[in-house]
PDB file of C-alpha atoms in Angstrom:
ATOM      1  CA  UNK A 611     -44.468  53.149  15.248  1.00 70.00           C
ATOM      2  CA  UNK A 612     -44.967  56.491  17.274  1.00 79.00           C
ATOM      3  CA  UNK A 613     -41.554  57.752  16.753  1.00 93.00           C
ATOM      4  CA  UNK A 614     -40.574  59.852  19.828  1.00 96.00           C
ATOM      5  CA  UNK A 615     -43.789  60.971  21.922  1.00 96.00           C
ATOM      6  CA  UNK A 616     -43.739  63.611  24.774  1.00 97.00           C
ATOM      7  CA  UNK A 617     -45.726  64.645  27.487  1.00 97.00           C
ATOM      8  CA  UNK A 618     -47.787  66.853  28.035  1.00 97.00           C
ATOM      9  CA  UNK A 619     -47.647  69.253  25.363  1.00 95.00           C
ATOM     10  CA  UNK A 620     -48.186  72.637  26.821  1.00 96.00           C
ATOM     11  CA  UNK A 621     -47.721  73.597  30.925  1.00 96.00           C
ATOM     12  CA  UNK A 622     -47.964  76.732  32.758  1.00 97.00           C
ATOM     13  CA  UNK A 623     -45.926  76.792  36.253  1.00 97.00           C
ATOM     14  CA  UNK A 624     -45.914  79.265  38.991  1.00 97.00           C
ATOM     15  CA  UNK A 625     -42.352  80.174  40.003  1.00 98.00           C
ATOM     16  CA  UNK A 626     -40.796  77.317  42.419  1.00 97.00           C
ATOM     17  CA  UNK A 627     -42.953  74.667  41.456  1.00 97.00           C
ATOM     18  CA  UNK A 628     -41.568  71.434  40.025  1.00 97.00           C
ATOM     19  CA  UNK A 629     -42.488  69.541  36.884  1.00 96.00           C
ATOM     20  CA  UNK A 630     -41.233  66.311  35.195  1.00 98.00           C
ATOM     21  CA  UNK A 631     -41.141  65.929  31.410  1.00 98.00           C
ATOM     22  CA  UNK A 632     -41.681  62.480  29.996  1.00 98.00           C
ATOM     23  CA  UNK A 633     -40.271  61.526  26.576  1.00 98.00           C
ATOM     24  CA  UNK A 634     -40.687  57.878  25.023  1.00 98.00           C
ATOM     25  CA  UNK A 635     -39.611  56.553  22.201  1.00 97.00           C
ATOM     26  CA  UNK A 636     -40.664  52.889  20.381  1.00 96.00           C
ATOM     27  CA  UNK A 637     -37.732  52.843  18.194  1.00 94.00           C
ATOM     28  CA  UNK A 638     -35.026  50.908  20.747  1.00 95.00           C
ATOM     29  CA  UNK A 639     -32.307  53.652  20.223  1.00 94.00           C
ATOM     30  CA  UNK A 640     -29.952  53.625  22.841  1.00 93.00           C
ATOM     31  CA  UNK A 641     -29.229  57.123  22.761  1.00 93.00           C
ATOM     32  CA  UNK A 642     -31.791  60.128  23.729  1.00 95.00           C
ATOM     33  CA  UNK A 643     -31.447  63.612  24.459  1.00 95.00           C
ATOM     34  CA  UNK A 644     -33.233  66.347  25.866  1.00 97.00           C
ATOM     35  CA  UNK A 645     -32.960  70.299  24.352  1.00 96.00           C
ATOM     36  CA  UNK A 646     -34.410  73.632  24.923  1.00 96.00           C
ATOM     37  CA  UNK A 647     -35.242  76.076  22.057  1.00 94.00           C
ATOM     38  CA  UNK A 648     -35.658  79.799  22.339  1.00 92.00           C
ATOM     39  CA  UNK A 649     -36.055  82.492  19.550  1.00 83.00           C
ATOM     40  CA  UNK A 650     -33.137  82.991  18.249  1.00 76.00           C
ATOM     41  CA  UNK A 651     -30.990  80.482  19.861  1.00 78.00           C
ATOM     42  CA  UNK A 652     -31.443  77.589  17.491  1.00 83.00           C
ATOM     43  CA  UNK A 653     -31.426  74.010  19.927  1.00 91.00           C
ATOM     44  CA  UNK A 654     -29.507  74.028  23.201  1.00 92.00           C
ATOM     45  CA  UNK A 655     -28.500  70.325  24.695  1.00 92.00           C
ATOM     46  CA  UNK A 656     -29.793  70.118  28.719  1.00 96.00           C
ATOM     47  CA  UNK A 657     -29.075  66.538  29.196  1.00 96.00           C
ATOM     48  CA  UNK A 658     -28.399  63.461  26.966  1.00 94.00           C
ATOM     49  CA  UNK A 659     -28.388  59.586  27.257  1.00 94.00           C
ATOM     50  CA  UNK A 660     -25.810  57.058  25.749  1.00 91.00           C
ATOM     51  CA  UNK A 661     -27.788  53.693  27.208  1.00 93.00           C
ATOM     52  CA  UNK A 662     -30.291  52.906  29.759  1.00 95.00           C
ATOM     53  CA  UNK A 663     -28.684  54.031  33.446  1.00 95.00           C
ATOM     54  CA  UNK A 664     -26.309  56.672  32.000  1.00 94.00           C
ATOM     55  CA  UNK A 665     -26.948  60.307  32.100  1.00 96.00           C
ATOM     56  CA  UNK A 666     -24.773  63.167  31.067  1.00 93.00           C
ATOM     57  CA  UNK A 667     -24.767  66.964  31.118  1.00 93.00           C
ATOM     58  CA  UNK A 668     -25.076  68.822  28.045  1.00 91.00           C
ATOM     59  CA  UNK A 669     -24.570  72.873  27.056  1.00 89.00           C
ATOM     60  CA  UNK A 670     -27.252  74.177  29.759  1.00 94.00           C
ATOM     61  CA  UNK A 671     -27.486  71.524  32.345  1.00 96.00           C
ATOM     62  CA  UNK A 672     -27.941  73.944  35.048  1.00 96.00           C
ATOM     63  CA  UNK A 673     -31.746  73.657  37.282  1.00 97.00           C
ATOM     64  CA  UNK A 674     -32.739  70.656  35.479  1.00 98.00           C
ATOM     65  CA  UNK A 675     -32.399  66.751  36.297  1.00 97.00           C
ATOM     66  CA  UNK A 676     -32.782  63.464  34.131  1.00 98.00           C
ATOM     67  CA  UNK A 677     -33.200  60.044  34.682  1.00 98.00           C
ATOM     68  CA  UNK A 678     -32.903  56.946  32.577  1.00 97.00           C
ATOM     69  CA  UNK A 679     -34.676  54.032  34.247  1.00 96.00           C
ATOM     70  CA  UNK A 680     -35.965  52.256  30.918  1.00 96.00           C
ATOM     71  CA  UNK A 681     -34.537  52.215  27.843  1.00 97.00           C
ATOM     72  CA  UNK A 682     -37.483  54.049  26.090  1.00 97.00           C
ATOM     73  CA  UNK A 683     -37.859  56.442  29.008  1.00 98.00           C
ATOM     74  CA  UNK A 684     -36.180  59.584  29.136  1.00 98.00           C
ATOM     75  CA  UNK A 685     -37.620  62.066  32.092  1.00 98.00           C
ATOM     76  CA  UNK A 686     -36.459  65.638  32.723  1.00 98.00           C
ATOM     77  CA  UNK A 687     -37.518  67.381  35.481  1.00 98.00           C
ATOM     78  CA  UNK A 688     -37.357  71.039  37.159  1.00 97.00           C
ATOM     79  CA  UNK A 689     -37.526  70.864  40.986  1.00 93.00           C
ATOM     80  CA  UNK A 690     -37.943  74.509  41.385  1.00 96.00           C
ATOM     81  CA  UNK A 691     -38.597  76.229  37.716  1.00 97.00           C
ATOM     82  CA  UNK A 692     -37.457  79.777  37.295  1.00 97.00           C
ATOM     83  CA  UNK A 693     -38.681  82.426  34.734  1.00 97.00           C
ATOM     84  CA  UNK A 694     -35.691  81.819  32.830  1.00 96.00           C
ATOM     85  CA  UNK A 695     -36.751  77.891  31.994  1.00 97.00           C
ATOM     86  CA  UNK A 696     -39.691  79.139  29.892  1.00 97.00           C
ATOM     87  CA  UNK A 697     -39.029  77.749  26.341  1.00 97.00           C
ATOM     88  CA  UNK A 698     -39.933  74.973  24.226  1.00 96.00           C
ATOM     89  CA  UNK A 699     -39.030  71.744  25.339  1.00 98.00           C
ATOM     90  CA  UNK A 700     -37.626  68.859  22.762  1.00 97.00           C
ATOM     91  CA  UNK A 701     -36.558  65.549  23.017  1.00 97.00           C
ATOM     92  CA  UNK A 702     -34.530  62.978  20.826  1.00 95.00           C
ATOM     93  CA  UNK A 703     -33.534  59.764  20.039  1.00 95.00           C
ATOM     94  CA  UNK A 704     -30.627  58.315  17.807  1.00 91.00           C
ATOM     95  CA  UNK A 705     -29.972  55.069  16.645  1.00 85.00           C
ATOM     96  CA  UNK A 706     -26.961  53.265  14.751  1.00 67.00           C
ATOM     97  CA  UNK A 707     -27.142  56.179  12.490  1.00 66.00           C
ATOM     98  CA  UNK A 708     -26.249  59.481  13.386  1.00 71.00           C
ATOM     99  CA  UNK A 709     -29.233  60.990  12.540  1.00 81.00           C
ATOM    100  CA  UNK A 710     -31.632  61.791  15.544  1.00 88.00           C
ATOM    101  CA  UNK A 711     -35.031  61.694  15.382  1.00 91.00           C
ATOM    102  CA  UNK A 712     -37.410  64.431  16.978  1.00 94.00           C
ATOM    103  CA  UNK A 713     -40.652  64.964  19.235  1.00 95.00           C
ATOM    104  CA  UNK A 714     -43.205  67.369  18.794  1.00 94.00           C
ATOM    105  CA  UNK A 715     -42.097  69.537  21.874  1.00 95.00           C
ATOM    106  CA  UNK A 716     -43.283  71.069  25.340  1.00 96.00           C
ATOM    107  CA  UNK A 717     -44.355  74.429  25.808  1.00 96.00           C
ATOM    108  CA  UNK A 718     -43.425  75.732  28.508  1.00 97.00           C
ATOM    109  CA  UNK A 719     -44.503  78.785  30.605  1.00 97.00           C
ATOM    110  CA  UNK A 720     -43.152  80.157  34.224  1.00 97.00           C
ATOM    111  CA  UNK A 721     -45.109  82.775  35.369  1.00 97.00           C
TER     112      UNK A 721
ATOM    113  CA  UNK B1406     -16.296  73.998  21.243  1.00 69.00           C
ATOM    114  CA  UNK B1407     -18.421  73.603  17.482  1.00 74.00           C
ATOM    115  CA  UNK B1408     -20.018  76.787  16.645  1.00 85.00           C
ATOM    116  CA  UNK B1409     -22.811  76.864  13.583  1.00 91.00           C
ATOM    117  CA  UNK B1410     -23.815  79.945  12.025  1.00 92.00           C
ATOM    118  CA  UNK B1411     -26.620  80.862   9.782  1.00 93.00           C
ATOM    119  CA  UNK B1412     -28.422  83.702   8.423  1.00 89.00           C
ATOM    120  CA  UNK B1413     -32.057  84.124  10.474  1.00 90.00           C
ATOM    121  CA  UNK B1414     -34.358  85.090   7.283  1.00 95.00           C
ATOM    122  CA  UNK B1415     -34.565  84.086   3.871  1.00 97.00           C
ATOM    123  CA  UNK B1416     -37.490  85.435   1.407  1.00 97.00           C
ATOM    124  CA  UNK B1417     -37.782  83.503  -1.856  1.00 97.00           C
ATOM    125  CA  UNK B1418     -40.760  83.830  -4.614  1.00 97.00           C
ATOM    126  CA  UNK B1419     -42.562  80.505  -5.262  1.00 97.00           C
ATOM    127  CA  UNK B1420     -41.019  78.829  -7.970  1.00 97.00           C
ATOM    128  CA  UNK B1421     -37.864  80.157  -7.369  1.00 97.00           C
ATOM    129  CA  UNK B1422     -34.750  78.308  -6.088  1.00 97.00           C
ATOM    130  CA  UNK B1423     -34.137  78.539  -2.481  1.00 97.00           C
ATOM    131  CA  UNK B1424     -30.053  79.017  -1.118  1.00 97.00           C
ATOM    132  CA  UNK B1425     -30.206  78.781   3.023  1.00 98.00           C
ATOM    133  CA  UNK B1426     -26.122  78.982   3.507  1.00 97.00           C
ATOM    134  CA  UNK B1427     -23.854  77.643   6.846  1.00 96.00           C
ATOM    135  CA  UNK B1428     -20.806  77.854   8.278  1.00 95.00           C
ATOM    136  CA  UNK B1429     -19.478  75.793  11.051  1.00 92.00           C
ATOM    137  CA  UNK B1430     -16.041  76.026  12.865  1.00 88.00           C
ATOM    138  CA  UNK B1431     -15.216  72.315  13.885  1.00 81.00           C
ATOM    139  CA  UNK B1432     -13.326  70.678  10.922  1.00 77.00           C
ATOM    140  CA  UNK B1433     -13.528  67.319  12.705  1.00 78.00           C
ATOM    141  CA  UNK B1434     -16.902  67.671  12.006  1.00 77.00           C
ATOM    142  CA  UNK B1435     -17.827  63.874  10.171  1.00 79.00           C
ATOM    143  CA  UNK B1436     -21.689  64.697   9.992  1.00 85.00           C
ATOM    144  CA  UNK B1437     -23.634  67.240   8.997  1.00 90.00           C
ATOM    145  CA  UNK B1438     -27.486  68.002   8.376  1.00 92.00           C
ATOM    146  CA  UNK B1439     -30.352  69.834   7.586  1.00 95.00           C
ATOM    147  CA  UNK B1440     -33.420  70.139   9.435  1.00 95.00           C
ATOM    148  CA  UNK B1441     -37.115  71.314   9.016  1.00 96.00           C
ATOM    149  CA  UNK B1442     -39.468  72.871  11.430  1.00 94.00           C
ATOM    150  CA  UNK B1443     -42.843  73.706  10.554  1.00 93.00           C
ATOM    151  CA  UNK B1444     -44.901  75.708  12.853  1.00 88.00           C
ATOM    152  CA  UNK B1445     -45.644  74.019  16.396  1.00 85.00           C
ATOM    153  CA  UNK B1446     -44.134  71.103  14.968  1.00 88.00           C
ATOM    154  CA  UNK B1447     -40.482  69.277  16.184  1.00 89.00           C
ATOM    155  CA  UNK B1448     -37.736  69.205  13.770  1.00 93.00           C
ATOM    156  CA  UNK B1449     -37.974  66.836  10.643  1.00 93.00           C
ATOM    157  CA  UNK B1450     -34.831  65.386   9.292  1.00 91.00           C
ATOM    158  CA  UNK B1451     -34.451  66.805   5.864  1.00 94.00           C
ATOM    159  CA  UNK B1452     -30.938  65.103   4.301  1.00 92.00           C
ATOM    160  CA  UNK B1453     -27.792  65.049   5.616  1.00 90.00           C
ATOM    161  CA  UNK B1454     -24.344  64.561   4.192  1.00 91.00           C
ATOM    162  CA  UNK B1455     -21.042  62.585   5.592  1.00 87.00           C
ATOM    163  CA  UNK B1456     -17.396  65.064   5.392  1.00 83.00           C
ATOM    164  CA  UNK B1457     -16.085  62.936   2.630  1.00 84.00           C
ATOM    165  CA  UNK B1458     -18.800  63.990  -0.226  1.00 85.00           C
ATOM    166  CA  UNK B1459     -19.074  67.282  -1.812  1.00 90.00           C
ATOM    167  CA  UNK B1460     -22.534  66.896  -2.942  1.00 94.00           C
ATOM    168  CA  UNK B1461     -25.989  65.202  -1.890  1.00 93.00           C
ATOM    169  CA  UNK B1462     -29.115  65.464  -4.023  1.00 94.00           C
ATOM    170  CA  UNK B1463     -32.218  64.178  -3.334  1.00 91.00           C
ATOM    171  CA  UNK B1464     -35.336  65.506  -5.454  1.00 94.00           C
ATOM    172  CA  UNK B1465     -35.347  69.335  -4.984  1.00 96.00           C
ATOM    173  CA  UNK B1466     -32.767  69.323  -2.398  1.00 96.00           C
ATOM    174  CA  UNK B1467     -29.228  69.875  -2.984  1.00 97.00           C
ATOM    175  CA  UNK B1468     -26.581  69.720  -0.526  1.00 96.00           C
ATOM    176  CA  UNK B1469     -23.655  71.364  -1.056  1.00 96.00           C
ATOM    177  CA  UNK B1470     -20.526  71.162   1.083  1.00 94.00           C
ATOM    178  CA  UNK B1471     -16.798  72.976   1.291  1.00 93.00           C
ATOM    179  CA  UNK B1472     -15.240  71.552   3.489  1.00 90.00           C
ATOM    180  CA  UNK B1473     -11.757  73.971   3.109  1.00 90.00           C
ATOM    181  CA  UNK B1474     -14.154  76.865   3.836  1.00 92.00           C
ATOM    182  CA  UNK B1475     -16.237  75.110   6.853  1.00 92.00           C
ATOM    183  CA  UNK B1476     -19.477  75.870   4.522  1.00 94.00           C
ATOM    184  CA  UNK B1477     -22.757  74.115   3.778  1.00 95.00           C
ATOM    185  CA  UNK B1478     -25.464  75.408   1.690  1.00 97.00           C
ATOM    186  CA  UNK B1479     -29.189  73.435   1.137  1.00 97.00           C
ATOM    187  CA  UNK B1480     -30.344  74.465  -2.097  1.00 97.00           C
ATOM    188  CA  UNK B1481     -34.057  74.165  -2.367  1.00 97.00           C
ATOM    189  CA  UNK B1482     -34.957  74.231  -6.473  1.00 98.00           C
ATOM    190  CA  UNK B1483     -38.683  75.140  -7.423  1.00 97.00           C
ATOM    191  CA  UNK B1484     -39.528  76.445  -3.990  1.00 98.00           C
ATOM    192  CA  UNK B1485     -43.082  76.171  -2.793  1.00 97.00           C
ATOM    193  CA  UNK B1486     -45.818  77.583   0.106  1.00 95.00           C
ATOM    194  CA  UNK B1487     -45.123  74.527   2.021  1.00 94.00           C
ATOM    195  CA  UNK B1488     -41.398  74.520   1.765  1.00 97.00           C
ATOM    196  CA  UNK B1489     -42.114  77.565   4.381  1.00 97.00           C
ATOM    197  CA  UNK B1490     -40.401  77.011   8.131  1.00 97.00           C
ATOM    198  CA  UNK B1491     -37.136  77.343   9.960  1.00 96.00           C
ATOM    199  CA  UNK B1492     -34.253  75.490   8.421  1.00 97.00           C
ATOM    200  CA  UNK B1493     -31.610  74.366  10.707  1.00 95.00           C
ATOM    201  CA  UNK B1494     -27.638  73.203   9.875  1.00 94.00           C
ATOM    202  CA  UNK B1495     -26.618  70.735  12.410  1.00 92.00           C
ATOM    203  CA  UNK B1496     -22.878  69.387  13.148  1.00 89.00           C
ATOM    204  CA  UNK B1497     -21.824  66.358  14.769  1.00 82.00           C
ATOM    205  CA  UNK B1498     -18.127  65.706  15.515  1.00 63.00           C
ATOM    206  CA  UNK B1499     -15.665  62.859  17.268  1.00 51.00           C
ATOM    207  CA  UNK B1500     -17.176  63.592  20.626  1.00 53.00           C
ATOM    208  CA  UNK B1501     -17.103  60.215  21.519  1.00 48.00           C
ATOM    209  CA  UNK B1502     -19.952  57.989  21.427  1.00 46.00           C
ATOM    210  CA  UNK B1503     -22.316  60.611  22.554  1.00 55.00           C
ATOM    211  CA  UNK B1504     -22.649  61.674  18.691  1.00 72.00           C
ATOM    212  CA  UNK B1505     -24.039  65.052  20.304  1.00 81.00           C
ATOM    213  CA  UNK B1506     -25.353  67.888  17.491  1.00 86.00           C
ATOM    214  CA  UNK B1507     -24.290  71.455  17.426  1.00 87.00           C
ATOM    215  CA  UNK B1508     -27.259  73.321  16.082  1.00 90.00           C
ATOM    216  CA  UNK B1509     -27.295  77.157  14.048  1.00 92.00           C
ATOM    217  CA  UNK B1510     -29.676  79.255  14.917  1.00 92.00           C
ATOM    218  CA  UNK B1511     -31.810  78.699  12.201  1.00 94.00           C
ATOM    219  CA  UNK B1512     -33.259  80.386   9.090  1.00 96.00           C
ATOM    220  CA  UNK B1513     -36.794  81.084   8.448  1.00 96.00           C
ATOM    221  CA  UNK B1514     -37.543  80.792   5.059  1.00 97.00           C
ATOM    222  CA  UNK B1515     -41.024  82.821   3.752  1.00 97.00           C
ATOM    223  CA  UNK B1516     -42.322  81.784   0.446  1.00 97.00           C
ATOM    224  CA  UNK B1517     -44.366  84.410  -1.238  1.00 95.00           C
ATOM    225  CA  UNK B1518     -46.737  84.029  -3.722  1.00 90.00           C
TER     226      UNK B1518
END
């Protein structure tokens, strides 16, 4: 199994451009989650997933967007990325345990 | 709202015994855990421990938890190079099914030689 995969890894947008961020996961959990790290600031929930369909804001939902068309899909896009949304980009899954399980993050940059 | 706290640096010599404390605010809290991240790398589950226990060990890793104080340490014993990276305390509480984490800040522990 792959775990939770994202892509891409790394991305450098100009001010105003838009992006999406794909995360999949091969482990049939029906819940996922996307966060945003920044020095200092330990993990900050954007958006999070309770079942294929559903979406829900998180702590910093603000300039972002998710969807949830497959079950093992969870996309997060920027439709106009600011300065402010450079940071490192993680995504989650969790399963009938609490536990949730981790990709290797997206760098991003917003020149 | 849960709030986690947590020192930001730890320096330990190898061989020594490792302490990374946190307190969190949320006594509804039901789960709570401790994460690894190595450099450029996601966050590895480490071990995590349910409200109702006071202790977890597994190998070098001891978790210790009070719940009257709200604190949680992760005692690493026989510290190494590689047990270098950011250590994070999570909480998870009875929000509903969206079993959503609260995470510290994290604490970047340096093993020196």
């Amino acid at each position: 199994n792959a775990g939770v995969t994202q892509t891409p890894k790394f991305r450098v947008l100009k001010t105003g451009q838009s992006m999406t961020l794909l995360c999949a996961q091969d482990m049939n959990h029906e819940y996922m989650y996307w966060y945003r790290q920044d020095p200092g600031m330990g993990l900050r929930l954007i958006h999070y997933s309770v079942g294929e369909g559903t979406t829900a804001k998180g702590e910093v939902p603000d300039g972002y967007n998710v969807s949830r068309l497959k079950k093992q899909n969870f996309l997060l896009g920027l439709e106009s990325a600011a300065p402010s949304q450079t940071s490192v980009y993680f995504c989650a899954s969790s399963g009938g345990q609490n536990e949730q399980y981790f990709g290797p993050g997206t760098r991003l940059t917003v020149t | 709202g849960e709030d986690v706290e947590q020192s930001l640096f730890l320096s330990v010599r190898e061989g020594d015994s490792s302490v990374i404390n946190c307190t969190y605010t949320d006594s509804s809290s039901t789960y709570l855990y401790w994460y690894k991240q190595e450099p450029g790398a996601g966050l590895q589950l480490l071990t995590y421990i349910f409200s109702n226990m006071d202790m977890k060990q597994d190998q070098r890793l001891t978790v210790l938890l009070n719940k009257k104080d709200k604190h949680l340490s992760l005692r690493i014993a026989d510290t190494q190079t590689g047990d270098s990276a950011i250590y994070f305390c999570a909480a998870t509480g009875l929000s509903g099914s969206a079993r959503q984490l609260t995470f510290g800040s994290g604490t970047q522990l340096t093993v020196l030689p």
